[in-house]
């Protein structure tokens, strides 16, 4: 799976609960959460409104803990670079959420999967995100 790395894990402005979260309870579910040392939920950041959340579903927590899935994070910049590349190459405007996965697929295609077929599901529609893309390209704040 791919998490929203926001402005970078090291900045603290991200939504990478699988990478840096601790087990806690939010909205009645036990999962990995971005929280401080006494359990206060921390703010999350992602260019994608759909990924700007301080936790993950308990199914993802289970898959990670059981070793059945691995999770990586992708920064806002990597995500938007992938989104723009797909627009240029295929004329497809992906949802920003899906562009996070696309960015990781691009990395995979340059690494151990070079020359191999990789299948990815593009869910959602990017037309809902055109204002965010425009703000990003203009250098404006995108998640106010």
JSON list of C-alpha atoms in Angstrom, two decimals:
[
{"chain": "A", "resi": 1, "resn": "UNK", "atom": "CA", "xyz": [0.00, 0.00, 0.00]},
{"chain": "A", "resi": 2, "resn": "UNK", "atom": "CA", "xyz": [0.99, 3.62, -0.41]},
{"chain": "A", "resi": 3, "resn": "UNK", "atom": "CA", "xyz": [0.59, 6.28, 2.26]},
{"chain": "A", "resi": 4, "resn": "UNK", "atom": "CA", "xyz": [0.50, 10.04, 1.89]},
{"chain": "A", "resi": 5, "resn": "UNK", "atom": "CA", "xyz": [3.97, 11.27, 2.78]},
{"chain": "A", "resi": 6, "resn": "UNK", "atom": "CA", "xyz": [2.85, 14.90, 2.57]},
{"chain": "A", "resi": 7, "resn": "UNK", "atom": "CA", "xyz": [5.75, 17.33, 2.65]},
{"chain": "A", "resi": 8, "resn": "UNK", "atom": "CA", "xyz": [8.04, 14.49, 3.77]},
{"chain": "A", "resi": 9, "resn": "UNK", "atom": "CA", "xyz": [8.07, 12.23, 6.81]},
{"chain": "A", "resi": 10, "resn": "UNK", "atom": "CA", "xyz": [10.91, 14.22, 8.35]},
{"chain": "A", "resi": 11, "resn": "UNK", "atom": "CA", "xyz": [8.82, 17.43, 8.31]},
{"chain": "A", "resi": 12, "resn": "UNK", "atom": "CA", "xyz": [6.04, 16.07, 10.50]},
{"chain": "A", "resi": 13, "resn": "UNK", "atom": "CA", "xyz": [3.54, 17.21, 7.85]},
{"chain": "A", "resi": 14, "resn": "UNK", "atom": "CA", "xyz": [2.35, 13.88, 6.47]},
{"chain": "A", "resi": 15, "resn": "UNK", "atom": "CA", "xyz": [-0.35, 11.25, 6.87]},
{"chain": "A", "resi": 16, "resn": "UNK", "atom": "CA", "xyz": [1.94, 8.22, 7.23]},
{"chain": "A", "resi": 17, "resn": "UNK", "atom": "CA", "xyz": [0.30, 6.46, 10.15]},
{"chain": "A", "resi": 18, "resn": "UNK", "atom": "CA", "xyz": [1.61, 3.06, 9.08]},
{"chain": "A", "resi": 19, "resn": "UNK", "atom": "CA", "xyz": [5.21, 4.30, 9.07]},
{"chain": "A", "resi": 20, "resn": "UNK", "atom": "CA", "xyz": [5.18, 6.49, 12.17]},
{"chain": "A", "resi": 21, "resn": "UNK", "atom": "CA", "xyz": [1.90, 5.86, 13.94]},
{"chain": "A", "resi": 22, "resn": "UNK", "atom": "CA", "xyz": [1.33, 4.10, 17.21]},
{"chain": "A", "resi": 23, "resn": "UNK", "atom": "CA", "xyz": [-1.52, 1.79, 18.14]},
{"chain": "A", "resi": 24, "resn": "UNK", "atom": "CA", "xyz": [-4.47, 3.69, 19.53]},
{"chain": "A", "resi": 25, "resn": "UNK", "atom": "CA", "xyz": [-8.24, 3.99, 19.34]},
{"chain": "A", "resi": 26, "resn": "UNK", "atom": "CA", "xyz": [-10.09, 6.58, 17.24]},
{"chain": "A", "resi": 27, "resn": "UNK", "atom": "CA", "xyz": [-13.74, 6.54, 16.23]},
{"chain": "A", "resi": 28, "resn": "UNK", "atom": "CA", "xyz": [-14.11, 3.19, 17.99]},
{"chain": "A", "resi": 29, "resn": "UNK", "atom": "CA", "xyz": [-11.41, 1.40, 16.01]},
{"chain": "A", "resi": 30, "resn": "UNK", "atom": "CA", "xyz": [-8.04, 0.15, 17.20]},
{"chain": "A", "resi": 31, "resn": "UNK", "atom": "CA", "xyz": [-5.44, 0.96, 14.58]},
{"chain": "A", "resi": 32, "resn": "UNK", "atom": "CA", "xyz": [-2.24, 2.88, 13.87]},
{"chain": "A", "resi": 33, "resn": "UNK", "atom": "CA", "xyz": [-2.63, 6.59, 14.53]},
{"chain": "A", "resi": 34, "resn": "UNK", "atom": "CA", "xyz": [-0.56, 9.74, 14.39]},
{"chain": "A", "resi": 35, "resn": "UNK", "atom": "CA", "xyz": [-0.59, 10.72, 18.05]},
{"chain": "A", "resi": 36, "resn": "UNK", "atom": "CA", "xyz": [1.63, 12.25, 20.69]},
{"chain": "A", "resi": 37, "resn": "UNK", "atom": "CA", "xyz": [3.15, 10.46, 23.69]},
{"chain": "A", "resi": 38, "resn": "UNK", "atom": "CA", "xyz": [-0.07, 10.74, 25.70]},
{"chain": "A", "resi": 39, "resn": "UNK", "atom": "CA", "xyz": [-2.43, 9.72, 22.91]},
{"chain": "A", "resi": 40, "resn": "UNK", "atom": "CA", "xyz": [-3.59, 13.09, 21.56]},
{"chain": "A", "resi": 41, "resn": "UNK", "atom": "CA", "xyz": [-4.35, 12.77, 17.86]},
{"chain": "A", "resi": 42, "resn": "UNK", "atom": "CA", "xyz": [-1.97, 14.81, 15.70]},
{"chain": "A", "resi": 43, "resn": "UNK", "atom": "CA", "xyz": [-2.80, 16.73, 12.55]},
{"chain": "A", "resi": 44, "resn": "UNK", "atom": "CA", "xyz": [-2.20, 14.92, 9.28]},
{"chain": "A", "resi": 45, "resn": "UNK", "atom": "CA", "xyz": [-1.17, 16.52, 5.99]},
{"chain": "A", "resi": 46, "resn": "UNK", "atom": "CA", "xyz": [-1.67, 15.43, 2.41]},
{"chain": "A", "resi": 47, "resn": "UNK", "atom": "CA", "xyz": [-2.35, 17.28, -0.81]},
{"chain": "A", "resi": 48, "resn": "UNK", "atom": "CA", "xyz": [-5.21, 14.80, -1.18]},
{"chain": "A", "resi": 49, "resn": "UNK", "atom": "CA", "xyz": [-8.24, 15.54, 0.95]},
{"chain": "A", "resi": 50, "resn": "UNK", "atom": "CA", "xyz": [-9.09, 11.83, 0.84]},
{"chain": "A", "resi": 51, "resn": "UNK", "atom": "CA", "xyz": [-5.79, 10.84, 2.46]},
{"chain": "A", "resi": 52, "resn": "UNK", "atom": "CA", "xyz": [-5.48, 13.71, 4.95]},
{"chain": "A", "resi": 53, "resn": "UNK", "atom": "CA", "xyz": [-6.35, 11.55, 7.99]},
{"chain": "A", "resi": 54, "resn": "UNK", "atom": "CA", "xyz": [-4.30, 10.63, 11.09]},
{"chain": "A", "resi": 55, "resn": "UNK", "atom": "CA", "xyz": [-4.99, 6.90, 10.94]},
{"chain": "A", "resi": 56, "resn": "UNK", "atom": "CA", "xyz": [-5.67, 3.88, 8.76]},
{"chain": "A", "resi": 57, "resn": "UNK", "atom": "CA", "xyz": [-8.46, 1.34, 8.62]},
{"chain": "A", "resi": 58, "resn": "UNK", "atom": "CA", "xyz": [-8.01, -1.61, 10.97]},
{"chain": "A", "resi": 59, "resn": "UNK", "atom": "CA", "xyz": [-7.85, -3.96, 7.99]},
{"chain": "A", "resi": 60, "resn": "UNK", "atom": "CA", "xyz": [-4.65, -2.27, 6.85]},
{"chain": "A", "resi": 61, "resn": "UNK", "atom": "CA", "xyz": [-3.22, -2.47, 10.37]},
{"chain": "A", "resi": 62, "resn": "UNK", "atom": "CA", "xyz": [-3.96, -6.21, 10.39]},
{"chain": "A", "resi": 63, "resn": "UNK", "atom": "CA", "xyz": [-2.44, -6.78, 6.94]},
{"chain": "A", "resi": 64, "resn": "UNK", "atom": "CA", "xyz": [0.72, -4.93, 7.97]},
{"chain": "A", "resi": 65, "resn": "UNK", "atom": "CA", "xyz": [1.06, -6.74, 11.30]},
{"chain": "A", "resi": 66, "resn": "UNK", "atom": "CA", "xyz": [0.45, -10.15, 9.72]},
{"chain": "A", "resi": 67, "resn": "UNK", "atom": "CA", "xyz": [3.12, -9.47, 7.09]},
{"chain": "A", "resi": 68, "resn": "UNK", "atom": "CA", "xyz": [0.63, -9.84, 4.24]},
{"chain": "A", "resi": 69, "resn": "UNK", "atom": "CA", "xyz": [1.13, -6.25, 3.05]},
{"chain": "A", "resi": 70, "resn": "UNK", "atom": "CA", "xyz": [3.90, -3.69, 3.04]},
{"chain": "A", "resi": 71, "resn": "UNK", "atom": "CA", "xyz": [3.39, 0.06, 3.04]},
{"chain": "A", "resi": 72, "resn": "UNK", "atom": "CA", "xyz": [5.47, 2.89, 1.64]},
{"chain": "A", "resi": 73, "resn": "UNK", "atom": "CA", "xyz": [4.91, 6.62, 1.55]},
{"chain": "A", "resi": 74, "resn": "UNK", "atom": "CA", "xyz": [4.92, 9.04, -1.36]},
{"chain": "A", "resi": 75, "resn": "UNK", "atom": "CA", "xyz": [5.33, 12.81, -0.97]},
{"chain": "A", "resi": 76, "resn": "UNK", "atom": "CA", "xyz": [2.94, 15.40, -2.35]},
{"chain": "A", "resi": 77, "resn": "UNK", "atom": "CA", "xyz": [5.57, 16.33, -4.95]},
{"chain": "A", "resi": 78, "resn": "UNK", "atom": "CA", "xyz": [6.07, 12.73, -6.10]},
{"chain": "A", "resi": 79, "resn": "UNK", "atom": "CA", "xyz": [2.30, 12.31, -6.29]},
{"chain": "A", "resi": 80, "resn": "UNK", "atom": "CA", "xyz": [1.77, 15.46, -8.34]},
{"chain": "A", "resi": 81, "resn": "UNK", "atom": "CA", "xyz": [4.70, 14.62, -10.64]},
{"chain": "A", "resi": 82, "resn": "UNK", "atom": "CA", "xyz": [3.06, 11.24, -11.34]},
{"chain": "A", "resi": 83, "resn": "UNK", "atom": "CA", "xyz": [-0.35, 12.85, -11.87]},
{"chain": "A", "resi": 84, "resn": "UNK", "atom": "CA", "xyz": [1.10, 15.30, -14.39]},
{"chain": "A", "resi": 85, "resn": "UNK", "atom": "CA", "xyz": [3.03, 12.55, -16.17]},
{"chain": "A", "resi": 86, "resn": "UNK", "atom": "CA", "xyz": [-0.13, 10.47, -16.65]},
{"chain": "A", "resi": 87, "resn": "UNK", "atom": "CA", "xyz": [-1.96, 13.56, -17.93]},
{"chain": "A", "resi": 88, "resn": "UNK", "atom": "CA", "xyz": [0.82, 14.23, -20.45]},
{"chain": "A", "resi": 89, "resn": "UNK", "atom": "CA", "xyz": [1.35, 10.63, -21.57]},
{"chain": "A", "resi": 90, "resn": "UNK", "atom": "CA", "xyz": [-2.22, 9.29, -21.64]},
{"chain": "A", "resi": 91, "resn": "UNK", "atom": "CA", "xyz": [-4.58, 12.26, -21.32]},
{"chain": "A", "resi": 92, "resn": "UNK", "atom": "CA", "xyz": [-5.99, 10.73, -18.13]},
{"chain": "A", "resi": 93, "resn": "UNK", "atom": "CA", "xyz": [-6.59, 12.92, -15.07]},
{"chain": "A", "resi": 94, "resn": "UNK", "atom": "CA", "xyz": [-6.29, 10.56, -12.09]},
{"chain": "A", "resi": 95, "resn": "UNK", "atom": "CA", "xyz": [-7.68, 11.30, -8.65]},
{"chain": "A", "resi": 96, "resn": "UNK", "atom": "CA", "xyz": [-4.93, 12.63, -6.39]},
{"chain": "A", "resi": 97, "resn": "UNK", "atom": "CA", "xyz": [-5.46, 9.64, -4.08]},
{"chain": "A", "resi": 98, "resn": "UNK", "atom": "CA", "xyz": [-4.70, 7.24, -6.95]},
{"chain": "A", "resi": 99, "resn": "UNK", "atom": "CA", "xyz": [-1.75, 9.36, -8.07]},
{"chain": "A", "resi": 100, "resn": "UNK", "atom": "CA", "xyz": [0.03, 8.37, -4.83]},
{"chain": "A", "resi": 101, "resn": "UNK", "atom": "CA", "xyz": [-0.08, 4.73, -5.92]},
{"chain": "A", "resi": 102, "resn": "UNK", "atom": "CA", "xyz": [0.89, 5.75, -9.45]},
{"chain": "A", "resi": 103, "resn": "UNK", "atom": "CA", "xyz": [4.01, 7.50, -8.13]},
{"chain": "A", "resi": 104, "resn": "UNK", "atom": "CA", "xyz": [5.08, 4.30, -6.41]},
{"chain": "A", "resi": 105, "resn": "UNK", "atom": "CA", "xyz": [4.37, 2.27, -9.55]},
{"chain": "A", "resi": 106, "resn": "UNK", "atom": "CA", "xyz": [6.68, 4.62, -11.46]},
{"chain": "A", "resi": 107, "resn": "UNK", "atom": "CA", "xyz": [9.40, 3.93, -8.87]},
{"chain": "A", "resi": 108, "resn": "UNK", "atom": "CA", "xyz": [8.82, 0.18, -9.12]},
{"chain": "A", "resi": 109, "resn": "UNK", "atom": "CA", "xyz": [9.04, 0.34, -12.93]},
{"chain": "A", "resi": 110, "resn": "UNK", "atom": "CA", "xyz": [12.51, 1.90, -12.65]},
{"chain": "A", "resi": 111, "resn": "UNK", "atom": "CA", "xyz": [13.69, -0.64, -10.08]},
{"chain": "A", "resi": 112, "resn": "UNK", "atom": "CA", "xyz": [13.13, -4.33, -9.51]},
{"chain": "A", "resi": 113, "resn": "UNK", "atom": "CA", "xyz": [10.12, -4.46, -11.86]},
{"chain": "A", "resi": 114, "resn": "UNK", "atom": "CA", "xyz": [11.85, -2.74, -14.79]},
{"chain": "A", "resi": 115, "resn": "UNK", "atom": "CA", "xyz": [10.66, -4.29, -18.05]},
{"chain": "A", "resi": 116, "resn": "UNK", "atom": "CA", "xyz": [7.82, -6.17, -16.35]},
{"chain": "A", "resi": 117, "resn": "UNK", "atom": "CA", "xyz": [4.08, -5.61, -16.54]},
{"chain": "A", "resi": 118, "resn": "UNK", "atom": "CA", "xyz": [2.61, -3.80, -13.54]},
{"chain": "A", "resi": 119, "resn": "UNK", "atom": "CA", "xyz": [-1.16, -3.53, -13.12]},
{"chain": "A", "resi": 120, "resn": "UNK", "atom": "CA", "xyz": [-2.64, -0.69, -11.08]},
{"chain": "A", "resi": 121, "resn": "UNK", "atom": "CA", "xyz": [-6.24, 0.32, -10.49]},
{"chain": "A", "resi": 122, "resn": "UNK", "atom": "CA", "xyz": [-6.99, 4.01, -11.00]},
{"chain": "A", "resi": 123, "resn": "UNK", "atom": "CA", "xyz": [-10.01, 4.70, -8.83]},
{"chain": "A", "resi": 124, "resn": "UNK", "atom": "CA", "xyz": [-11.88, 7.95, -8.56]},
{"chain": "A", "resi": 125, "resn": "UNK", "atom": "CA", "xyz": [-11.91, 10.91, -10.90]},
{"chain": "A", "resi": 126, "resn": "UNK", "atom": "CA", "xyz": [-9.33, 13.63, -11.17]},
{"chain": "A", "resi": 127, "resn": "UNK", "atom": "CA", "xyz": [-11.72, 16.26, -12.47]},
{"chain": "A", "resi": 128, "resn": "UNK", "atom": "CA", "xyz": [-12.76, 16.91, -8.87]},
{"chain": "A", "resi": 129, "resn": "UNK", "atom": "CA", "xyz": [-9.13, 17.78, -8.08]},
{"chain": "A", "resi": 130, "resn": "UNK", "atom": "CA", "xyz": [-8.39, 20.29, -10.85]},
{"chain": "A", "resi": 131, "resn": "UNK", "atom": "CA", "xyz": [-8.58, 23.27, -8.46]},
{"chain": "A", "resi": 132, "resn": "UNK", "atom": "CA", "xyz": [-6.05, 21.61, -6.14]},
{"chain": "A", "resi": 133, "resn": "UNK", "atom": "CA", "xyz": [-3.78, 20.81, -9.09]},
{"chain": "A", "resi": 134, "resn": "UNK", "atom": "CA", "xyz": [-3.99, 24.41, -10.30]},
{"chain": "A", "resi": 135, "resn": "UNK", "atom": "CA", "xyz": [-3.13, 25.75, -6.83]},
{"chain": "A", "resi": 136, "resn": "UNK", "atom": "CA", "xyz": [-0.20, 23.33, -6.58]},
{"chain": "A", "resi": 137, "resn": "UNK", "atom": "CA", "xyz": [1.15, 24.32, -9.99]},
{"chain": "A", "resi": 138, "resn": "UNK", "atom": "CA", "xyz": [0.80, 28.01, -9.02]},
{"chain": "A", "resi": 139, "resn": "UNK", "atom": "CA", "xyz": [2.74, 27.38, -5.80]},
{"chain": "A", "resi": 140, "resn": "UNK", "atom": "CA", "xyz": [-0.26, 28.14, -3.58]},
{"chain": "A", "resi": 141, "resn": "UNK", "atom": "CA", "xyz": [-1.24, 26.40, -0.33]},
{"chain": "A", "resi": 142, "resn": "UNK", "atom": "CA", "xyz": [-3.39, 23.40, -1.27]},
{"chain": "A", "resi": 143, "resn": "UNK", "atom": "CA", "xyz": [-4.95, 22.12, 1.94]},
{"chain": "A", "resi": 144, "resn": "UNK", "atom": "CA", "xyz": [-6.60, 25.07, 3.68]}
]
